[in-house]
Amino acid sequence: MAANGTGLPMARKPLAKIVTEDKQGNGMCHDDSAKGIKAQTIDELHSLQKKRSAPTTPLEGNQGAFASLPDDERRRQQLQSISASLASLTRGAGPKVVRGDPAAKSSQAVEHVAHRHHHHVEAPTISVSDDSSLKFTHVLYNLSPAGYCLCTELYEQAIKYEKGSFITSSGALATLSGAKTGRSPRDKRVVMDDTTQNELWWGRGSPNIEMDEHTFLVNRERAVDYLNSLDKVFVNDQFLNWDPQNRIKVRIVSARAYHSLFMHNMCIRPTDEELENFGTPDFTIYNAGQFPCNRYTHYMTSSTSTDLNLARKEMVILGTQYAGEMKKGLFSVMHYLMPKRQILSLHSGCNMGIDGDVALFFGLSGTGKTTLSTDHNRYLIGDDEHCWSDYGVSNIEGGCYAKCIDLSREKEPDIWNAIKFGTVLENVVFDEHTREVEYGDKSVTENTRAAYPIEYIPNAKLPCIGPHPKNVILLACDAFGVLPPVSKLNLAQTMYHFISGYTALVAGTEDGIKEPTATFSACFGAAFIMLHPTKYAAMLAEKMQKHGATGWLVNTGWSGGSYGSGNRIKLAYTRRIIDAIHSGSLLNATYEKTDVFGLEIPTEIEGVPSEILRPENTWGDKKAYKNTLLKLGGLFKNNFETFTNYKIGKDTMLTQEILAAGPNF
């Protein structure tokens, strides 16, 4: 991309304004954002958070050279790096920055800490054109949420300055994300330049909605100006990817302690030595989510915008305080960077047996991915985001982001026990006196979440890396009730179902819909991928073939009929199936082939009733079964039309094999 003398890419010519419509069949990728909140005002939202009850108790340079610098010089350069990150493009220099909380100056105890840790670093002299040039911005840098010396810093910041922040009875920090309680995929924008125009997936089904360079810089300036106007900002320098050969350095600049603690938990936490030698980040997030974007700006369709600029290695967040935007924004970045290194990025869970056998779990919401990948008899490598390189698998993150709705100690003991001091609880409701969380309460949102370090899981494997996977398990909650509980897939079938990313959702009674709805999300995470799905599928096939991995399709949904007439397959049966996959015994089973989908199904699995292994055996109305099977097959075919014109691999042979692996009728 050409430069304009400033070192920045030339702005592209204005492109047509993007109009996004919220309706079915508009070609948008699967939208798993949360529904709008019920509250009409901020005070009403806060009132929903605390559940009323009778009180039970009375109330009262280069990195090598950087590493060898003296401590004072290293800290000075560290703050200069932060100042440069916050530089306004119009003023050409960053703000004057100083470490520490501006409110702490009056405390003698904190002054001692300030003497040790806070270093004033003035930016180069610039012309004074507004108040931001005259003030210091205080930087709260990589505050520790759970250390013994600084254990309360982020908690104190949140509770003191952020309304809606409370310590719950378990010690976790309860927070509110404001009006947005889920991601806003229709407000995600990616800069289209001469490189990304050809590299990324655009158009029908794609999550990537274009914006031009100029509009990104407008939003970046808005975010940076907002952050620089504050008395203090939080800065996290952390890592992505446990593979040391392919680690990415990220910097997150935010305005809320909630966001800083969230990212501390979700990214990989550097050691003191790694932090001292951190240097310049590979990617930077500017989270100004409390400040809206300008809706009159080109490409903006609401007051929310999350913008990715891959050339500048930056992300800007405006108009949403939902912390998941940062997590998934970085995941999108990894979906772009890792394939360039011939590393496959995956939206999956991952665990490992005591003998070193690794399994990947793919599945959309409600399929049981978290439940099945969390196994007391196996080590947890990660619950959501992974890479598969020439060295094996590695977790991208340093934490877990678990759903909390209807959470119980009996169903999810590991998640329950992980919700303790240091954990962020998003948008939960709790008793106003006992501070006990009501996990079944949906007053704020159904999308309640807990973010905690992966070390909080007892059987987590640290470091979060493992050998090449032995099994690739694709999970589907088939509410139509026609897919078998388990099928062994050949390579082409694995790619077909990986690209399809199928599950079925059942609408709530308030929607008046009683029939299941098929949902397809390419690569089981279409909202986050950057390249065309077939490119990830080709990489998956190559790695599976090279390392001898087996593909499986596991249905955790209905049997004996569709939702409303059949029954959900018992979790105990699904666990026996997964155990048989892990042990390798299922490879030695006798198999039969099904109609329409052509799936290979075992005739017998220990601990699982044989009659449920073949779906038609459980249906009383055989004609209804056949019609439902053909209906689902048609939905698969219609969905896959998006991908039929893409060449996969060096020639079209693999493309034809994948098409042939789908429903045939």
XYZ file of C-alpha atoms in Angstrom:
665
model
C 0.000 0.000 0.000
C 1.434 3.355 -0.984
C 2.582 5.863 1.599
C 1.805 9.576 1.639
C 5.036 10.853 3.199
C 3.846 10.385 6.778
C 4.614 6.692 6.941
C 0.893 5.907 6.960
C -1.006 4.138 4.188
C -2.767 6.331 1.669
C -6.480 6.724 2.318
C -8.665 4.784 -0.101
C -11.293 6.423 -2.222
C -14.637 6.624 -0.440
C -16.598 3.389 -0.778
C -20.312 2.901 -0.888
C -21.974 3.212 2.493
C -22.664 -0.108 4.155
C -26.276 -0.737 5.165
C -26.917 -3.648 7.462
C -30.410 -4.945 8.036
C -31.553 -7.091 10.926
C -33.570 -9.713 9.108
C -33.330 -13.375 8.181
C -31.719 -14.353 4.916
C -29.601 -11.229 4.512
C -26.383 -13.159 3.980
C -24.970 -12.158 7.354
C -23.006 -14.774 9.249
C -24.577 -16.446 12.277
C -25.360 -13.769 14.853
C -24.966 -14.977 18.419
C -25.155 -11.564 20.034
C -27.326 -11.153 23.105
C -30.813 -9.700 23.059
C -31.320 -6.101 24.145
C -31.566 -5.424 27.873
C -34.916 -4.728 29.503
C -33.765 -1.620 31.381
C -34.632 1.797 29.971
C -32.237 3.828 32.130
C -28.850 3.287 33.786
C -30.423 3.404 37.260
C -32.991 0.799 36.218
C -30.190 -1.436 34.933
C -28.380 -1.173 38.275
C -31.588 -1.952 40.128
C -31.902 -5.216 38.185
C -28.443 -6.304 39.281
C -29.220 -6.509 43.002
C -32.058 -8.815 43.993
C -33.980 -7.525 46.987
C -34.312 -9.689 50.086
C -34.703 -9.374 53.838
C -31.304 -8.809 55.463
C -30.035 -11.707 57.558
C -27.255 -9.750 59.269
C -26.916 -6.076 60.288
C -25.522 -3.932 57.506
C -22.138 -1.724 58.197
C 14.453 0.330 21.053
C 15.115 -3.331 20.364
C 14.252 -5.912 22.851
C 17.786 -7.187 23.390
C 19.097 -3.713 24.178
C 15.936 -2.952 26.148
C 16.557 -5.939 28.424
C 20.022 -4.702 29.390
C 18.935 -1.175 30.393
C 18.966 0.058 34.004
C 15.594 -0.157 35.745
C 14.871 3.584 35.626
C 15.681 3.820 31.918
C 13.648 0.718 31.134
C 10.614 2.141 32.949
C 11.072 5.470 31.189
C 11.118 3.794 27.789
C 8.164 1.651 28.804
C 6.076 4.736 29.501
C 7.310 6.384 26.311
C 5.997 3.341 24.463
C 2.604 3.771 26.151
C 2.628 7.483 25.327
C 3.345 6.635 21.700
C 0.417 4.203 21.676
C -1.862 7.023 22.846
C -0.516 9.505 20.303
C -3.050 11.541 18.406
C -2.401 11.443 14.678
C -3.236 15.136 14.314
C -0.985 16.307 17.151
C 1.797 13.904 16.276
C 2.785 13.020 19.832
C 1.420 11.178 22.806
C 0.275 12.629 26.139
C 2.422 13.227 29.173
C 2.054 10.030 31.161
C 2.733 9.141 34.791
C 2.271 5.836 36.534
C -0.252 5.450 39.334
C -3.704 6.463 40.528
C -4.180 10.257 40.645
C -6.438 9.836 43.693
C -3.692 8.082 45.658
C -1.464 11.143 46.150
C -2.970 12.040 49.510
C -2.169 8.650 51.027
C 1.261 8.263 52.576
C 1.148 4.472 52.148
C 0.457 4.779 48.468
C 3.080 7.506 48.100
C 5.687 4.899 49.002
C 4.432 2.707 46.183
C 4.391 5.717 43.908
C 8.002 6.415 44.793
C 8.961 2.901 43.739
C 6.778 2.455 40.707
C 5.538 5.778 39.374
C 7.834 7.598 36.979
C 6.953 10.871 35.271
C 7.756 10.792 31.558
C 6.997 13.868 29.533
C 6.277 13.609 25.850
C 8.274 15.713 23.361
C 7.424 19.382 23.319
C 4.467 20.137 21.055
C 2.359 23.139 20.337
C -0.412 23.597 22.875
C -3.693 23.441 20.976
C -6.107 21.971 23.569
C -6.303 20.996 27.226
C -5.042 17.469 26.609
C -1.617 18.933 25.872
C -1.469 20.523 29.318
C -2.376 17.547 31.507
C -0.836 14.311 32.673
C -2.557 11.020 31.939
C -2.087 8.595 34.802
C -1.394 5.035 33.663
C -2.378 2.074 35.815
C -0.073 -0.474 34.228
C -0.552 -4.252 34.489
C -2.153 -4.087 37.916
C -2.248 -7.479 39.617
C -5.743 -8.602 40.651
C -4.791 -11.475 42.912
C -1.260 -10.959 44.221
C -0.757 -10.548 47.957
C 0.946 -7.139 47.655
C -1.378 -5.546 45.121
C -4.350 -7.864 45.561
C -7.038 -5.209 45.780
C -5.898 -2.630 43.204
C -8.242 -3.474 40.348
C -11.021 -4.401 42.776
C -10.616 -1.055 44.543
C -10.630 0.851 41.260
C -13.781 -0.917 40.080
C -15.708 -0.656 43.340
C -14.730 2.958 43.979
C -15.227 4.397 40.504
C -17.465 2.055 38.491
C -21.113 1.911 39.470
C -22.428 -1.631 39.414
C -19.203 -3.235 40.680
C -19.515 -5.372 43.820
C -17.689 -8.204 45.563
C -19.907 -11.294 45.640
C -20.036 -13.890 48.406
C -17.529 -16.095 46.544
C -15.034 -13.228 46.258
C -15.584 -12.705 42.521
C -16.077 -9.185 41.159
C -19.578 -8.599 39.769
C -19.721 -5.967 37.024
C -22.139 -4.544 34.473
C -21.336 -4.061 30.805
C -23.985 -1.399 30.244
C -26.543 -1.454 27.449
C -24.667 -4.090 25.441
C -24.599 -7.517 27.078
C -23.252 -9.366 24.048
C -21.163 -8.774 20.964
C -22.403 -6.522 18.157
C -21.369 -8.367 14.954
C -23.288 -5.985 12.700
C -21.181 -3.121 14.049
C -17.857 -4.835 13.340
C -15.804 -3.182 10.592
C -12.540 -4.223 8.933
C -10.388 -1.849 6.893
C -10.356 -2.882 3.252
C -7.056 -1.950 1.629
C -5.105 -3.241 -1.342
C -3.927 -6.250 0.670
C -7.012 -7.227 2.646
C -9.240 -6.749 -0.407
C -7.659 -9.863 -1.883
C -6.830 -11.816 1.286
C -9.980 -11.631 3.399
C -13.420 -13.158 2.983
C -15.914 -10.516 1.871
C -19.515 -10.678 0.737
C -22.319 -13.136 1.399
C -21.976 -15.002 4.690
C -18.831 -13.156 5.714
C -18.485 -11.455 9.110
C -16.160 -8.843 7.583
C -17.933 -5.586 6.763
C -15.656 -3.116 5.054
C -14.607 0.379 6.041
C -11.917 2.579 4.547
C -8.665 3.765 6.098
C -9.860 7.338 6.575
C -12.943 6.313 8.554
C -10.840 4.072 10.763
C -8.516 6.984 11.545
C -11.518 9.174 12.377
C -12.729 6.585 14.889
C -9.212 6.016 16.207
C -8.796 9.741 16.818
C -12.133 9.827 18.605
C -11.129 6.918 20.854
C -7.641 8.263 21.598
C -8.960 11.764 22.335
C -11.476 10.284 24.759
C -8.850 8.166 26.528
C -6.451 11.118 26.722
C -9.176 13.297 28.255
C -9.414 10.978 31.261
C -7.394 11.395 34.432
C -6.278 7.770 34.195
C -6.274 4.819 31.834
C -5.533 1.140 32.356
C -2.824 -0.475 30.236
C -2.296 -4.235 29.967
C 0.730 -5.683 28.159
C 0.114 -9.398 27.660
C 0.557 -12.322 25.269
C -1.511 -14.531 22.983
C -0.598 -18.153 22.201
C 1.203 -20.479 24.611
C 3.465 -21.637 21.770
C 6.639 -19.618 22.520
C 7.697 -19.689 18.847
C 4.483 -17.981 17.741
C 3.559 -15.745 20.654
C 1.916 -12.392 19.927
C 2.438 -9.333 22.159
C -0.745 -7.324 22.735
C -1.401 -4.015 24.481
C -4.889 -3.147 25.734
C -5.643 0.481 26.651
C -8.969 0.845 28.444
C -10.898 3.183 30.701
C -12.408 0.644 33.115
C -10.881 -1.565 35.797
C -13.447 -4.186 34.751
C -11.914 -4.327 31.267
C -8.375 -4.442 32.619
C -9.176 -7.324 34.985
C -11.097 -9.158 32.259
C -8.167 -9.041 29.839
C -5.686 -9.861 32.601
C -7.653 -13.080 33.085
C -8.234 -13.887 29.415
C -4.790 -13.198 27.907
C -1.554 -14.908 28.901
C -0.025 -13.136 31.871
C 3.662 -12.202 31.533
C 6.206 -12.843 34.259
C 7.923 -9.834 35.826
C 10.952 -10.462 33.629
C 8.850 -10.779 30.480
C 7.032 -7.572 31.346
C 10.278 -5.650 31.863
C 11.468 -6.754 28.430
C 8.090 -6.460 26.694
C 9.123 -3.758 24.230
C 6.755 -2.683 21.440
C 3.442 -4.567 21.140
C 2.492 -6.468 17.983
C -1.137 -5.342 18.270
C -2.964 -2.636 20.248
C -6.598 -2.286 21.352
C -8.054 1.135 22.149
C -11.151 0.453 24.218
C -13.138 3.675 24.488
C -16.397 1.775 24.797
C -17.979 4.293 27.157
C -17.850 6.868 24.358
C -20.051 6.445 21.246
C -18.923 6.686 17.674
C -20.293 9.514 15.548
C -23.284 8.052 13.724
C -22.793 10.571 10.924
C -19.379 9.084 10.190
C -19.238 7.081 6.964
C -19.925 3.322 7.415
C -21.467 3.800 10.876
C -24.973 2.407 11.318
C -25.295 2.840 15.091
C -23.463 4.443 17.997
C -21.364 1.268 18.334
C -18.354 0.366 16.230
C -15.559 -2.176 16.664
C -12.940 -1.543 13.992
C -9.963 -3.669 12.913
C -7.055 -2.272 10.931
C -4.706 -5.153 10.143
C -2.127 -2.932 8.434
C -1.839 -0.638 11.454
C -2.189 -3.599 13.854
C -4.862 -1.781 15.826
C -8.426 -2.231 17.034
C -10.770 0.557 18.125
C -13.865 0.024 20.280
C -16.536 2.718 20.573
C -20.052 2.589 21.982
C -19.985 -0.797 23.744
C -18.600 -1.800 27.124
C -19.098 -5.535 26.588
C -15.672 -7.007 27.339
C -16.119 -9.948 24.967
C -15.497 -7.584 22.050
C -11.815 -7.415 23.053
C -11.445 -11.183 23.424
C -13.074 -11.996 20.098
C -11.416 -9.078 18.323
C -8.036 -10.543 19.169
C -9.282 -13.968 18.089
C -10.102 -12.495 14.675
C -6.580 -11.099 14.509
C -5.161 -14.569 15.248
C -7.390 -16.005 12.510
C -5.532 -13.671 10.133
C -1.968 -13.867 11.462
C -1.623 -17.576 12.221
C -2.553 -18.994 8.773
C 0.172 -16.767 7.310
C 2.581 -18.886 9.359
C 0.894 -22.117 8.214
C -0.696 -22.432 11.654
C -4.382 -23.343 11.861
C -6.434 -21.190 14.252
C -9.433 -22.998 15.704
C -12.599 -22.118 17.620
C -12.566 -25.256 19.741
C -12.114 -26.814 23.137
C -9.105 -29.059 23.686
C -8.127 -31.676 26.237
C -5.488 -34.379 26.662
C -5.466 -37.842 28.231
C -2.820 -39.113 30.610
C -1.183 -40.937 27.685
C -0.858 -37.721 25.686
C -3.799 -38.274 23.320
C -5.290 -34.898 22.367
C -8.875 -34.240 21.256
C -10.358 -31.120 19.694
C -14.021 -30.254 20.338
C -15.918 -28.031 17.896
C -19.460 -26.887 18.552
C -21.766 -23.891 18.615
C -23.629 -22.653 21.675
C -25.681 -25.354 23.367
C -23.885 -28.341 21.853
C -21.972 -29.255 25.025
C -18.487 -28.177 23.912
C -17.489 -26.818 27.320
C -19.124 -29.662 29.257
C -17.563 -32.446 27.175
C -14.110 -30.901 26.871
C -13.979 -30.417 30.656
C -13.296 -33.961 31.854
C -11.935 -34.849 35.300
C -10.052 -37.765 33.751
C -8.241 -35.569 31.226
C -6.135 -32.414 31.253
C -7.732 -29.199 29.985
C -5.552 -27.401 27.434
C -8.214 -24.770 26.754
C -11.938 -24.202 26.389
C -12.326 -21.947 23.353
C -9.418 -20.800 21.142
C -6.451 -22.840 19.882
C -3.695 -23.095 17.304
C -2.453 -26.216 15.526
C 1.129 -25.831 14.314
C 3.915 -28.180 13.228
C 4.717 -28.631 16.923
C 1.210 -29.585 18.075
C -1.645 -27.641 19.669
C -1.518 -24.564 21.892
C -4.120 -22.485 23.682
C -4.342 -18.901 22.428
C -5.645 -17.594 25.750
C -4.686 -17.597 29.389
C -8.204 -17.891 30.764
C -11.729 -19.224 30.358
C -14.926 -17.344 29.542
C -17.766 -19.536 30.783
C -21.502 -19.071 30.521
C -23.153 -18.733 33.909
C -26.850 -18.974 33.189
C -28.378 -21.719 35.360
C -24.919 -22.644 36.651
C -24.892 -25.106 39.550
C -22.223 -26.812 41.598
C -23.621 -30.221 40.657
C -23.637 -29.689 36.863
C -20.399 -27.718 36.471
C -18.264 -28.106 39.629
C -15.061 -26.843 37.977
C -16.648 -23.624 36.737
C -18.471 -23.156 40.042
C -15.260 -23.487 42.031
C -13.372 -21.178 39.641
C -15.693 -18.294 40.518
C -13.664 -16.823 43.355
C -11.418 -13.862 44.101
C -9.946 -12.563 40.834
C -12.834 -13.786 38.656
C -15.008 -11.316 36.743
C -18.752 -11.998 36.801
C -20.566 -10.138 34.018
C -24.163 -8.986 34.317
C -25.208 -11.468 37.004
C -27.896 -10.798 39.597
C -27.098 -11.263 43.273
C -28.832 -10.906 46.617
C -28.353 -7.347 47.815
C -27.499 -8.424 51.366
C -25.843 -11.837 51.193
C -24.166 -11.081 47.834
C -24.939 -14.647 46.757
C -25.313 -14.875 42.974
C -28.650 -15.982 41.521
C -27.379 -17.814 38.447
C -30.865 -18.609 37.203
C -31.928 -14.948 37.194
C -32.106 -13.455 33.690
C -33.191 -9.960 34.747
C -30.176 -8.286 33.130
C -29.442 -10.820 30.367
C -29.301 -14.539 29.613
C -25.686 -14.027 28.511
C -24.162 -13.950 31.994
C -20.465 -14.865 32.008
C -17.482 -15.607 34.218
C -13.903 -14.792 33.164
C -11.147 -16.453 35.176
C -7.507 -17.552 34.733
C -7.145 -21.093 33.414
C -5.120 -21.959 36.536
C -8.425 -21.831 38.435
C -9.321 -25.162 36.770
C -7.675 -27.952 38.843
C -6.758 -30.213 35.910
C -5.557 -27.449 33.565
C -2.371 -28.359 31.724
C 0.285 -25.687 32.190
C 1.790 -24.592 29.915
C -1.322 -24.969 27.753
C 0.249 -26.946 24.923
C -0.008 -30.525 23.706
C 0.982 -32.922 20.913
C -0.892 -33.313 17.626
C -4.585 -34.211 18.016
C -5.677 -37.805 17.695
C -9.409 -37.038 17.409
C -11.382 -34.135 15.928
C -14.911 -34.119 17.376
C -17.629 -32.023 15.694
C -20.598 -31.489 18.007
C -24.143 -30.771 16.817
C -27.286 -30.400 18.879
C -29.682 -31.736 16.256
C -33.173 -30.746 17.408
C -34.612 -32.364 14.259
C -33.661 -35.725 15.780
C -32.360 -37.379 12.599
C -28.571 -37.340 13.026
C -27.079 -40.379 14.790
C -25.518 -39.965 18.258
C -22.081 -40.619 16.726
C -20.632 -41.066 13.235
C -17.106 -41.761 12.067
C -16.181 -39.316 9.291
C -13.777 -39.679 6.423
C -11.598 -36.686 5.546
C -13.997 -35.195 2.996
C -16.946 -35.566 5.386
C -14.960 -33.918 8.175
C -14.266 -30.936 5.933
C -17.892 -30.747 4.776
C -19.290 -30.690 8.309
C -16.496 -28.399 9.537
C -17.324 -25.855 6.830
C -21.070 -26.245 7.510
C -20.798 -25.749 11.302
C -24.310 -27.028 11.983
C -26.508 -27.048 15.046
C -30.231 -26.487 15.592
C -31.788 -23.945 17.897
C -35.193 -24.143 19.564
C -36.953 -20.827 20.014
C -38.454 -19.848 23.336
C -42.195 -19.995 23.888
C -42.421 -16.217 23.784
C -41.478 -16.323 20.098
C -44.371 -18.636 19.289
C -42.072 -20.972 17.344
C -42.098 -24.652 18.245
C -40.143 -26.169 15.368
C -36.347 -26.324 15.474
C -34.332 -23.864 13.409
C -31.137 -24.948 11.649
C -28.126 -22.737 12.295
C -24.907 -22.870 10.289
C -21.700 -21.088 11.289
C -18.708 -21.824 9.068
C -15.794 -23.465 10.883
C -17.984 -23.408 14.002
C -17.102 -19.733 14.437
C -17.999 -17.709 11.340
C -18.243 -14.483 13.334
C -14.491 -14.517 13.992
C -12.802 -15.939 10.892
C -11.067 -13.584 8.475
C -10.230 -15.808 5.495
C -12.641 -17.871 3.445
C -13.813 -20.973 5.379
C -12.431 -23.318 2.733
C -8.895 -22.142 3.524
C -9.213 -23.194 7.151
C -10.853 -26.463 6.078
C -7.992 -27.260 3.692
C -5.463 -26.644 6.488
C -7.470 -28.864 8.854
C -7.570 -31.688 6.298
C -3.852 -31.414 5.635
C -2.982 -31.596 9.340
C -5.422 -34.425 10.055
C -4.033 -36.443 7.165
C -0.420 -35.757 8.090
C -0.835 -36.660 11.759
C -3.430 -39.434 11.449
C -6.341 -37.745 13.258
C -9.862 -39.186 12.994
C -12.991 -37.064 12.509
C -16.232 -37.699 14.411
C -19.706 -36.156 14.268
C -21.447 -36.362 17.658
C -25.115 -35.403 18.047
C -25.961 -34.164 21.546
C -29.512 -33.259 20.518
C -32.717 -35.250 20.108
C -33.572 -38.893 19.474
C -36.899 -40.627 18.785
C -38.385 -37.527 17.175
C -37.785 -33.820 16.790
C -37.900 -31.334 19.638
C -41.359 -31.544 21.192
C -41.926 -35.215 20.449
C -38.549 -36.901 20.947
C -36.153 -36.794 23.877
C -32.729 -35.230 24.389
C -29.957 -37.815 24.194
C -28.826 -38.469 27.755
C -25.557 -36.818 28.713
C -24.425 -40.116 30.253
C -24.708 -41.787 26.836
C -22.809 -38.975 25.135
C -20.037 -39.245 27.718
C -19.738 -42.996 27.059
C -19.444 -42.227 23.347
C -16.724 -39.633 23.978
C -14.915 -42.073 26.283
C -14.980 -44.701 23.521
C -13.499 -42.168 21.101
C -10.720 -41.257 23.540
C -9.858 -44.877 24.299
C -9.698 -45.823 20.630
C -12.209 -48.658 21.057
C -14.690 -47.001 18.693
C -12.218 -47.339 15.831
C -12.579 -51.120 16.107
C -16.400 -51.154 16.061
C -18.553 -52.568 13.248
C -20.084 -49.806 11.121
C -23.176 -49.364 8.955
C -23.931 -46.596 6.474
C -26.938 -44.262 6.723
C -29.134 -42.936 3.935
C -29.004 -39.333 2.666
C -25.968 -38.164 4.724
C -23.963 -41.358 4.085
C -22.612 -41.455 7.651
C -20.767 -44.431 9.126
C -22.415 -45.393 12.432
C -21.310 -48.070 14.927
C -23.643 -50.963 15.650
C -22.630 -51.203 19.296
C -21.007 -49.067 22.019
C -20.570 -50.257 25.576
C -22.957 -48.479 27.927
C -25.135 -47.036 25.116
C -28.441 -48.651 24.021
C -27.879 -50.045 20.517
C -31.343 -48.977 19.307
C -30.523 -45.256 19.588
C -27.373 -45.532 17.457
C -29.507 -45.697 14.286
C -32.001 -42.779 14.465
C -34.853 -44.320 12.435
C -35.102 -47.149 14.969
C -36.230 -44.673 17.627
C -38.948 -43.011 15.527
C -42.441 -44.462 15.692
C -43.510 -42.629 12.526
C -41.032 -43.778 9.851
C -42.526 -41.514 7.194
C -42.124 -38.469 9.438
C -38.517 -39.499 10.049
C -37.784 -39.730 6.325
C -39.411 -36.365 5.590
C -37.490 -34.698 8.423
C -34.224 -36.270 7.258
C -34.752 -34.957 3.724
C -35.686 -31.538 5.097
C -32.445 -31.295 7.065
C -30.460 -32.561 4.069
C -31.974 -29.784 1.963
C -31.017 -27.173 4.541
C -27.412 -28.421 4.440
C -27.382 -28.227 0.638
C -28.800 -24.718 0.571
C -26.264 -23.504 3.108
C -23.325 -25.045 1.251
C -24.147 -23.243 -1.997
C -22.161 -20.308 -0.601
C -18.963 -22.361 -0.804
C -19.348 -24.361 -4.041
C -17.500 -21.879 -6.263
C -14.270 -21.943 -4.268
C -11.273 -24.057 -5.192
C -9.833 -25.936 -2.245
C -6.235 -27.075 -2.455
C -4.128 -27.110 -5.639
C -6.950 -28.264 -7.897
C -10.727 -28.701 -7.802
C -10.597 -32.429 -7.006
C -10.814 -31.868 -3.259
C -13.698 -29.443 -3.766
C -15.655 -32.114 -5.624
C -14.864 -34.696 -2.932
C -16.214 -32.385 -0.248
C -19.413 -31.712 -2.163
C -19.902 -35.435 -2.636
C -19.494 -35.905 1.131
C -22.672 -33.953 1.837
C -26.301 -35.134 1.686
C -27.084 -37.172 -1.417
C -30.706 -37.587 -2.497
